[in-house]
Short mmCIF file of C-alpha atoms and ligand atoms in Angstrom, two decimals:
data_model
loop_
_atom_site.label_atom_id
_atom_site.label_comp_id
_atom_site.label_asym_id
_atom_site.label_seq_id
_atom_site.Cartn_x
_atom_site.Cartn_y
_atom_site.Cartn_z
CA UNK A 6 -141.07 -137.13 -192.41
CA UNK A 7 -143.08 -134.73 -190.48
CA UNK A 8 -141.54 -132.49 -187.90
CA UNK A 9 -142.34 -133.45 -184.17
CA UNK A 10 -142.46 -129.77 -182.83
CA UNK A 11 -145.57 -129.64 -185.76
CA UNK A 12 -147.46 -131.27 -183.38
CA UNK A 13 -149.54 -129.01 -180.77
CA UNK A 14 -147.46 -127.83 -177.63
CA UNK A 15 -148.58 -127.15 -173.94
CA UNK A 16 -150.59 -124.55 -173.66
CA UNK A 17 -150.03 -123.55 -170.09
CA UNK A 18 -146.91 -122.61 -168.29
CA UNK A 19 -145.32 -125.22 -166.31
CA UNK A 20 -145.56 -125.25 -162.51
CA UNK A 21 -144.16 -126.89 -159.26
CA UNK A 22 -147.06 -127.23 -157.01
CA UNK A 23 -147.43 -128.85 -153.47
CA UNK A 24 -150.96 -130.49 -153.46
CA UNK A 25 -152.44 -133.08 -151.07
CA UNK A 26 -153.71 -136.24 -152.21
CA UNK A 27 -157.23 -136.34 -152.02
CA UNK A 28 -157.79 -139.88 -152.81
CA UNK A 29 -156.29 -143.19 -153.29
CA UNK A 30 -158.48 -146.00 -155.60
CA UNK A 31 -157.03 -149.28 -155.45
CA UNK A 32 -157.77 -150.67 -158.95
CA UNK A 33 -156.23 -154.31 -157.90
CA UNK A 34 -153.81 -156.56 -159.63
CA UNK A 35 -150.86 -153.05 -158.46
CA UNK A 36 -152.61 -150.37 -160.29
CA UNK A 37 -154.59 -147.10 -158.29
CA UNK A 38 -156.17 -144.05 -159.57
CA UNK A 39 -153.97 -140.91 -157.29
CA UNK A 40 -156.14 -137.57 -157.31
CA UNK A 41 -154.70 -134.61 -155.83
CA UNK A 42 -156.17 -131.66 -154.19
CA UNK A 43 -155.21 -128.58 -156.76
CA UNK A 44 -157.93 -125.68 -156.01
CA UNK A 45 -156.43 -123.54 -158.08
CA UNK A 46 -156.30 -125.89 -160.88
CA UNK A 47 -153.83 -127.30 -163.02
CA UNK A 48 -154.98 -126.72 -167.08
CA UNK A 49 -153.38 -129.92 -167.99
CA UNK A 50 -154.70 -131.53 -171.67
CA UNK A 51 -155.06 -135.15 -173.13
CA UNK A 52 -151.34 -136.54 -173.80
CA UNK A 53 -149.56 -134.29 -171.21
CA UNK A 54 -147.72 -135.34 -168.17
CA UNK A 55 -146.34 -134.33 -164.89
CA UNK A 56 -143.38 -135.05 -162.68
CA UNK A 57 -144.74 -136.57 -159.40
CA UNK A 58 -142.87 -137.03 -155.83
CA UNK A 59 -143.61 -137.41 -152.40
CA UNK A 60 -142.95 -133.97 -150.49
CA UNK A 61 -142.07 -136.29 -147.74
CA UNK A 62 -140.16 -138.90 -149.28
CA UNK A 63 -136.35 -137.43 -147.95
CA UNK A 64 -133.96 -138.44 -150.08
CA UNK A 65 -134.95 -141.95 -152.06
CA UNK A 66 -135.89 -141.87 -154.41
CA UNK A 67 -134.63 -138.59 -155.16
CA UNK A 68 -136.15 -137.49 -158.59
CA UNK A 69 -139.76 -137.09 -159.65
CA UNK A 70 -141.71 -139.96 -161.48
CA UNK A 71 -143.39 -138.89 -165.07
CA UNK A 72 -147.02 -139.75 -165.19
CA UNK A 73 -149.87 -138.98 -168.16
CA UNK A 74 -152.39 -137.10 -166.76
CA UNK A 75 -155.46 -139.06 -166.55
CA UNK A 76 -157.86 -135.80 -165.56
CA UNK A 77 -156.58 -132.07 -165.08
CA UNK A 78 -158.18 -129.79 -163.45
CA UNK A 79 -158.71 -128.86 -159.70
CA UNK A 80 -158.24 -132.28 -159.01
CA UNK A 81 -156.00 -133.73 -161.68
CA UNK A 82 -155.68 -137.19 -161.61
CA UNK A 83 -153.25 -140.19 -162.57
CA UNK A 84 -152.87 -143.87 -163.00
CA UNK A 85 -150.18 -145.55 -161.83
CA UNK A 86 -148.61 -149.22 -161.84
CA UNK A 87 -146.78 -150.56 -159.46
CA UNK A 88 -143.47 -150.68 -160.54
CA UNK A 89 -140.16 -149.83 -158.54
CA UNK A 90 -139.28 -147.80 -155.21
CA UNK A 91 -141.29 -144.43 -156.56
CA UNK A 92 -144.60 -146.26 -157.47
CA UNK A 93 -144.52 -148.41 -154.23
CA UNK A 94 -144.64 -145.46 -152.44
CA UNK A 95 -146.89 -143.70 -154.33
CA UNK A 96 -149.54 -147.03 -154.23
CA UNK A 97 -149.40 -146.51 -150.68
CA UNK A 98 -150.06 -143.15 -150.12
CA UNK A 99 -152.72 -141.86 -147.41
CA UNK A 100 -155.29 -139.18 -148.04
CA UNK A 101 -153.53 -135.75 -147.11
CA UNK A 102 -150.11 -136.98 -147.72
CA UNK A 103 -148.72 -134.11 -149.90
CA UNK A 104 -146.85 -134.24 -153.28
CA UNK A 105 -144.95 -132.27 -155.39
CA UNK A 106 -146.47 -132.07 -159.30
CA UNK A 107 -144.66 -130.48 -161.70
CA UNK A 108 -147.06 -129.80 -164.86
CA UNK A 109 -148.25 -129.47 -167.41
CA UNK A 110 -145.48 -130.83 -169.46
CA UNK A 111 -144.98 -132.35 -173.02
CA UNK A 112 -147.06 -131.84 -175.78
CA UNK A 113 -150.92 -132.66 -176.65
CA UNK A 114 -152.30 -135.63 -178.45
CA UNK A 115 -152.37 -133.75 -181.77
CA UNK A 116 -156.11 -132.85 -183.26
CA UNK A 117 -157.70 -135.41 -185.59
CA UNK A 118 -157.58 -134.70 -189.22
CA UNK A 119 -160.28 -133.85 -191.05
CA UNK A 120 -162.53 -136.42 -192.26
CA UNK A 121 -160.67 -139.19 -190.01
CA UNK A 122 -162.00 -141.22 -187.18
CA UNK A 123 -159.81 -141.60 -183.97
CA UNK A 124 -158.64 -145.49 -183.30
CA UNK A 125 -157.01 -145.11 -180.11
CA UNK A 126 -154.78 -148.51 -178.97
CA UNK A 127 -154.02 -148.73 -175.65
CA UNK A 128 -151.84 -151.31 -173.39
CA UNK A 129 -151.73 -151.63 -169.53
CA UNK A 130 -150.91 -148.01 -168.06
CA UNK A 131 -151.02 -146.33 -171.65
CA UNK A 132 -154.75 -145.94 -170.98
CA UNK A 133 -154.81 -143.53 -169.04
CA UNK A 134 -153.43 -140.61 -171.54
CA UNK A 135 -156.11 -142.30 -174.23
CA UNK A 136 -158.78 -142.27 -171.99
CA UNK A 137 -158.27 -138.50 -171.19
CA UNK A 138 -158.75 -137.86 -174.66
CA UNK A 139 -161.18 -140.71 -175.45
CA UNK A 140 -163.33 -138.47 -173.07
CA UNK A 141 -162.74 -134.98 -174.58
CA UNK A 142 -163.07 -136.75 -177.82
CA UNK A 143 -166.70 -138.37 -176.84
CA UNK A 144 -167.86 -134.75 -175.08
CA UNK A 145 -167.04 -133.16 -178.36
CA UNK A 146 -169.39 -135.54 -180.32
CA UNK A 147 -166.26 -137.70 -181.73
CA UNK A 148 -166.91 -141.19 -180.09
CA UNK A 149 -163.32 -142.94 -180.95
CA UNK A 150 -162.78 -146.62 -181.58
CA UNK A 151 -160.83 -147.97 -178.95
CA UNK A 152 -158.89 -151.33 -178.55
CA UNK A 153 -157.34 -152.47 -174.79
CA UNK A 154 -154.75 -155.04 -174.37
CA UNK A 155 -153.61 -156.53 -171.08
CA UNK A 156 -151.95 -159.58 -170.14
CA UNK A 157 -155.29 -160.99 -168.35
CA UNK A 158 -158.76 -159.48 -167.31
CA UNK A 159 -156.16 -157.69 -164.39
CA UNK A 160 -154.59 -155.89 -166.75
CA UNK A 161 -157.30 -153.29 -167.39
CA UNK A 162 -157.58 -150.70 -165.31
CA UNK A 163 -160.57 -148.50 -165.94
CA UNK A 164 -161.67 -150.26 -169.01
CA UNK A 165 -165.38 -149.67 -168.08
CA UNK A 166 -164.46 -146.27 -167.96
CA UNK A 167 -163.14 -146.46 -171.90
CA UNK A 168 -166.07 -148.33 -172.54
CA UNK A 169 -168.29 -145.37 -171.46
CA UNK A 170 -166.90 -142.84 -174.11
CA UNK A 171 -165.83 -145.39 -177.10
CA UNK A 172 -166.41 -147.96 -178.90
CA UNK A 173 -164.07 -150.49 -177.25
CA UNK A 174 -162.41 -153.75 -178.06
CA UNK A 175 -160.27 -155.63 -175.27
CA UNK A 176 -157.42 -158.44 -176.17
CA UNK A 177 -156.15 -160.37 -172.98
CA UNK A 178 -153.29 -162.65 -173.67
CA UNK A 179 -154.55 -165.66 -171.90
CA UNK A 180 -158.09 -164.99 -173.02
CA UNK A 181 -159.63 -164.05 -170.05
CA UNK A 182 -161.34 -160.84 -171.43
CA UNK A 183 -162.19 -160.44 -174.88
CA UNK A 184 -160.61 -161.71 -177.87
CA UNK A 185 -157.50 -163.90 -176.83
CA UNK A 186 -154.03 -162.52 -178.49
CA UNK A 187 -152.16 -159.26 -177.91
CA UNK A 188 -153.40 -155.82 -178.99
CA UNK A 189 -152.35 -155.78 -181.88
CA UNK A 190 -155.16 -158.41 -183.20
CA UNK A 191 -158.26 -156.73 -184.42
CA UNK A 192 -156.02 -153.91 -185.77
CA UNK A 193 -155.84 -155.43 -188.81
CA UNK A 194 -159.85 -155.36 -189.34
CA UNK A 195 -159.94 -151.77 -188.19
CA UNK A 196 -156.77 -150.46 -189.71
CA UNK A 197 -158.42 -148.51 -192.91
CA UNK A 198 -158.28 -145.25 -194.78
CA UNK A 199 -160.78 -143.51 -192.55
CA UNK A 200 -158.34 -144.00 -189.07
CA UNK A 201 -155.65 -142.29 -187.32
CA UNK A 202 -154.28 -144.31 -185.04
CA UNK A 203 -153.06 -142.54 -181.07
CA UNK A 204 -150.65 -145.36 -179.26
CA UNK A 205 -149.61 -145.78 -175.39
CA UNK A 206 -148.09 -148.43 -174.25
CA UNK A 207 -145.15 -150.73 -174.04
CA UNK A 208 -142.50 -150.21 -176.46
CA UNK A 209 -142.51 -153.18 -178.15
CA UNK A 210 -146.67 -152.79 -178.36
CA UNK A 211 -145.94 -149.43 -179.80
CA UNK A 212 -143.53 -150.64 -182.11
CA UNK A 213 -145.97 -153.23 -183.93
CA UNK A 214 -148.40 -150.49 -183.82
CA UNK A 215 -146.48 -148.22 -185.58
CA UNK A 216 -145.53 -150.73 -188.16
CA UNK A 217 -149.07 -151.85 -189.37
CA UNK A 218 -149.90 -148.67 -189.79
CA UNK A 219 -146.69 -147.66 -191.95
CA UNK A 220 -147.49 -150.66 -193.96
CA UNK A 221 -150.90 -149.14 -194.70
CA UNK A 222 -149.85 -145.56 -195.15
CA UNK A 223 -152.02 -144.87 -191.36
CA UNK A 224 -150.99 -141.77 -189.50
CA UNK A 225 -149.77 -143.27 -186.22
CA UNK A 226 -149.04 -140.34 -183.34
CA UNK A 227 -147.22 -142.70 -180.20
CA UNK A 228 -146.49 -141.05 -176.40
CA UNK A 229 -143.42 -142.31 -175.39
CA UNK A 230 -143.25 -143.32 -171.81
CA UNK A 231 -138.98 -143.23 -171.96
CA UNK A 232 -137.50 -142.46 -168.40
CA UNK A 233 -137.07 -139.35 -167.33
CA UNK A 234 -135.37 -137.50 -164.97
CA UNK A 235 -136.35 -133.63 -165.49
CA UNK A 236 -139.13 -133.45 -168.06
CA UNK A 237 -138.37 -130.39 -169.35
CA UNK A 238 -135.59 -130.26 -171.73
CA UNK A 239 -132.73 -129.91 -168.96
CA UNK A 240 -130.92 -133.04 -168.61
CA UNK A 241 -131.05 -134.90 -171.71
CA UNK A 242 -132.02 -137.98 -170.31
CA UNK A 243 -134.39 -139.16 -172.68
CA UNK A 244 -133.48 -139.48 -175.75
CA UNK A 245 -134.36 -141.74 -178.50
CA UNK A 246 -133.63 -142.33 -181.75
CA UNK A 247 -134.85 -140.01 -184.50
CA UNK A 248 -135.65 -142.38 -188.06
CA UNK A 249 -133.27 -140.96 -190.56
CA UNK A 250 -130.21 -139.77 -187.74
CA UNK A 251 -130.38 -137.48 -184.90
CA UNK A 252 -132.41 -137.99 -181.60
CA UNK A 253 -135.58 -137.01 -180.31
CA UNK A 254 -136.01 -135.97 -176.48
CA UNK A 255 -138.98 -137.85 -175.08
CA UNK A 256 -139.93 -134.90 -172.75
CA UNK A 257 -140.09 -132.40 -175.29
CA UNK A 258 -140.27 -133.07 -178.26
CA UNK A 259 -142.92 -135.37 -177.33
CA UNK A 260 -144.33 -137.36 -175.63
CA UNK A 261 -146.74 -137.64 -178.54
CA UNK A 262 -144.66 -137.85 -181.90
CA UNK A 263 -145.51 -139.17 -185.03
CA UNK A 264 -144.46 -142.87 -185.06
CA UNK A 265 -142.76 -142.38 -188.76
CA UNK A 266 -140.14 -140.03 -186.77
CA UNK A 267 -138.90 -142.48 -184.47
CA UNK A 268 -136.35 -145.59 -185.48
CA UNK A 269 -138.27 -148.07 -183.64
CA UNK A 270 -134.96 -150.74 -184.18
CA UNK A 271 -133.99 -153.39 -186.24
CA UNK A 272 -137.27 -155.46 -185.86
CA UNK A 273 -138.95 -152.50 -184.89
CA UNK A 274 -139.06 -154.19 -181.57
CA UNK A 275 -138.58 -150.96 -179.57
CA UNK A 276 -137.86 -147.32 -180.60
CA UNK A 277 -133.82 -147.80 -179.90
CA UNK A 278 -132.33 -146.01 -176.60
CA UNK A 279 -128.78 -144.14 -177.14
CA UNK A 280 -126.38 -146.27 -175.26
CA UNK A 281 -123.90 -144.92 -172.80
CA UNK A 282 -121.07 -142.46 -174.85
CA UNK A 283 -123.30 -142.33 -178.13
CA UNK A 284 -124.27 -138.95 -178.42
C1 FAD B 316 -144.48 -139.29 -170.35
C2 FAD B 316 -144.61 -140.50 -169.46
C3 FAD B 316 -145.84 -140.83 -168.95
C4 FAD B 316 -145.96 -141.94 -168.10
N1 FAD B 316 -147.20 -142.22 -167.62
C5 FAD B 316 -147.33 -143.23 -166.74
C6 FAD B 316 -148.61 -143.49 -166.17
O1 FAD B 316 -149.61 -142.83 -166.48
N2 FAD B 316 -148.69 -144.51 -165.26
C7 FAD B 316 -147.59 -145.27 -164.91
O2 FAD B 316 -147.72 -146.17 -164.07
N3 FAD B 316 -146.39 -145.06 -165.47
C8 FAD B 316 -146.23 -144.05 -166.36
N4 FAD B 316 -144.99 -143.80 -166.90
C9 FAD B 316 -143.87 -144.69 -166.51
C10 FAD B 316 -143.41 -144.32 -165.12
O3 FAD B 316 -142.83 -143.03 -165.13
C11 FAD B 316 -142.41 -145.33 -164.59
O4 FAD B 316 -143.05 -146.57 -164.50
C12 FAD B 316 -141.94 -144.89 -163.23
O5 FAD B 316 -141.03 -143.83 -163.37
C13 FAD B 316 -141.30 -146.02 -162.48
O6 FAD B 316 -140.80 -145.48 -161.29
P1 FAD B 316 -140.46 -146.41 -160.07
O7 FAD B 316 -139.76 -145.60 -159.04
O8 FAD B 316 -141.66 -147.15 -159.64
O9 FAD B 316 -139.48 -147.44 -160.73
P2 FAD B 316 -137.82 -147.45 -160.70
O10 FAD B 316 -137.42 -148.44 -161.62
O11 FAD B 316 -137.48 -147.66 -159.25
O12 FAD B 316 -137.44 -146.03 -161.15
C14 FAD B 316 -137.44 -145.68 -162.49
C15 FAD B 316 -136.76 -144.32 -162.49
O13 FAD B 316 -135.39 -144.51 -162.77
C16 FAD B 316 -134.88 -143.35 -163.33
N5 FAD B 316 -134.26 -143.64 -164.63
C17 FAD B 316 -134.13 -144.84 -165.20
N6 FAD B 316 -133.52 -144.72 -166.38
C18 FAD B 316 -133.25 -143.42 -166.57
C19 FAD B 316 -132.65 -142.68 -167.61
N7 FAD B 316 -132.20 -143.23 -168.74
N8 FAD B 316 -132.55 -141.34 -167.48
C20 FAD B 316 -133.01 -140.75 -166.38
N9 FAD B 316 -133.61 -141.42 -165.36
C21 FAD B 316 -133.73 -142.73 -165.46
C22 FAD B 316 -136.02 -142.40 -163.50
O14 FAD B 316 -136.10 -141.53 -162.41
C23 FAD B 316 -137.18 -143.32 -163.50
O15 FAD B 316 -138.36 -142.66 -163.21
C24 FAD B 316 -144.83 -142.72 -167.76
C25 FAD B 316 -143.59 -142.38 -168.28
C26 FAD B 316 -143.48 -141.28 -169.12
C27 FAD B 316 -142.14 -140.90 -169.66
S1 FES B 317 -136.10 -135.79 -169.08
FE1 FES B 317 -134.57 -134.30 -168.91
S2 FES B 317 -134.29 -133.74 -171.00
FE2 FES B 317 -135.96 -135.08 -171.10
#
């Protein structure tokens, strides 16, 4: 089983910054593009995250919400659904409104391995760490194949935008876009000796990922979008379970990690979550 902390690690110290928010891009159907205001840069890379909050939020809700990066940079960027009382917030945030980032955190989307081509398979919000590396992939001369599920055509955010730097497939489940089925349909086609496969998305989505490519002996690296209330090792909040015993913290030993290291669950229907008293 290869070791998670293999895989490449930030490269750039952590910081807490307080950075305006440039813009706001509604994307429809609850999902916006937030980029911040960072002149002096934040050296963020493909498969990192930071921990996002309202400076003017008070007291609720009190901790920071994890997000990929979507662009780093002097004006790092990220995509966001809407989801509970942080993301509300954050979808309605004005131009100027400041926020507190704390990046970059988590490792990289390891490198490709010689002689492989990059299948990247994304669903709903899990775009956005793909398409950050779909891009450095593409401006490197590595042009990935990519494949986009969402529930309907509303589901995908900044598809055109993966379309630009890959060679893209979309799945809608009611067929409004693209093949009709989940995600996981054209893998099957695609799925040879030549990919790697580089996952984001909902667990279960992950989880069948992970499993057609262990059936074919596919390298499958997954970022883990497990909640998280430090993102840096602190409070142990984010565990999950390790395959063969032990846990993995989302936040640092990931959120990229091989899919073979992670017990994805009877069914492999999610990787499983350590209940209350269990470690
Ligand atoms: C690495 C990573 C990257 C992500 N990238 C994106 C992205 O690009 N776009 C996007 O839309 N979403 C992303 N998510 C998911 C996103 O963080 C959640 O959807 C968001 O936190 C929801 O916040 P909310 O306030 O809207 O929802 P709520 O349900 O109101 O709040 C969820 C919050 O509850 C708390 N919480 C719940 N369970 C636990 C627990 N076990 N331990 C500690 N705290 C807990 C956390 O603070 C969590 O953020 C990512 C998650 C991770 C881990
Ligand atoms: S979120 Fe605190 S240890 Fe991972």
């Amino acid at each position: 089983m290869p070791d998670p902390s293999s895989l490449t690690k930030s490269r750039t110290p952590r910081r807490q910054v307080t950075a305006p928010l440039l813009r706001r891009d509604s994307m429809g159907n609850a999902y916006h593009v937030l980029t911040f205001d960072l002149p002096e840069g934040m050296e963020a890379l493909p498969g990192q995250f930071a921990m996002v909050r309202g400076a003017e939020w008070g007291d609720a809700p009190l901790l920071p919400r994890p997000m990929s990066f979507l662009t780093g940079g002097n004006r790092p960027s990220i995509l966001i659904k809407v989801f509970g009382e942080g993301t509300i917030r954050m979808a309605r945030a004005i131009p100027g409104e400041p926020f507190e980032i704390l990046g970059p955190l988590g490792n990289t989307w390891p490198a490709v391995s010689p002689g492989k081509r990059p299948l990247l398979v994304a669903g709903g919000v899990g775009v956005a760490p793909l398409l950050y590396l779909a891009r450095e992939l593409s401006s490197a001369g590595e042009k990935p194949i990519a494949v986009y599920g969402g529930r309907s055509h509303r589901d995908l955010p900044l598809n055109e935008e993966l379309a630009d730097v890959s060679e893209l497939y979309i799945t809608t489940e009611d067929g409004s876009r693209g093949a009709a089925g989940r995600v996981t349909l054209p893998l099957p086609e695609l799925l040879s000796d030549d990919v790697e496969v580089f996952t984001c998305g909902p667990d279960r989505m992950m989880a069948a990922v992970a499993e057609l490519c262990a059936a074919k002996g596919i390298r499958c690296i997954a970022s883990l979008e497990t909640p998280m209330a430090c993102g840096y090792g602190v409070c142990l909040g984010c565990p999950v379970k390790r395959a063969g015993g032990g846990y993995l913290y989302a936040c640092t030993d990931g959120p990229c990690i091989d899919a073979t290291s992670i017990d994805w669950g009877e069914g492999n229907h999610a990787p499983r979550r350590v209940e209350r008293g269990e470690r």
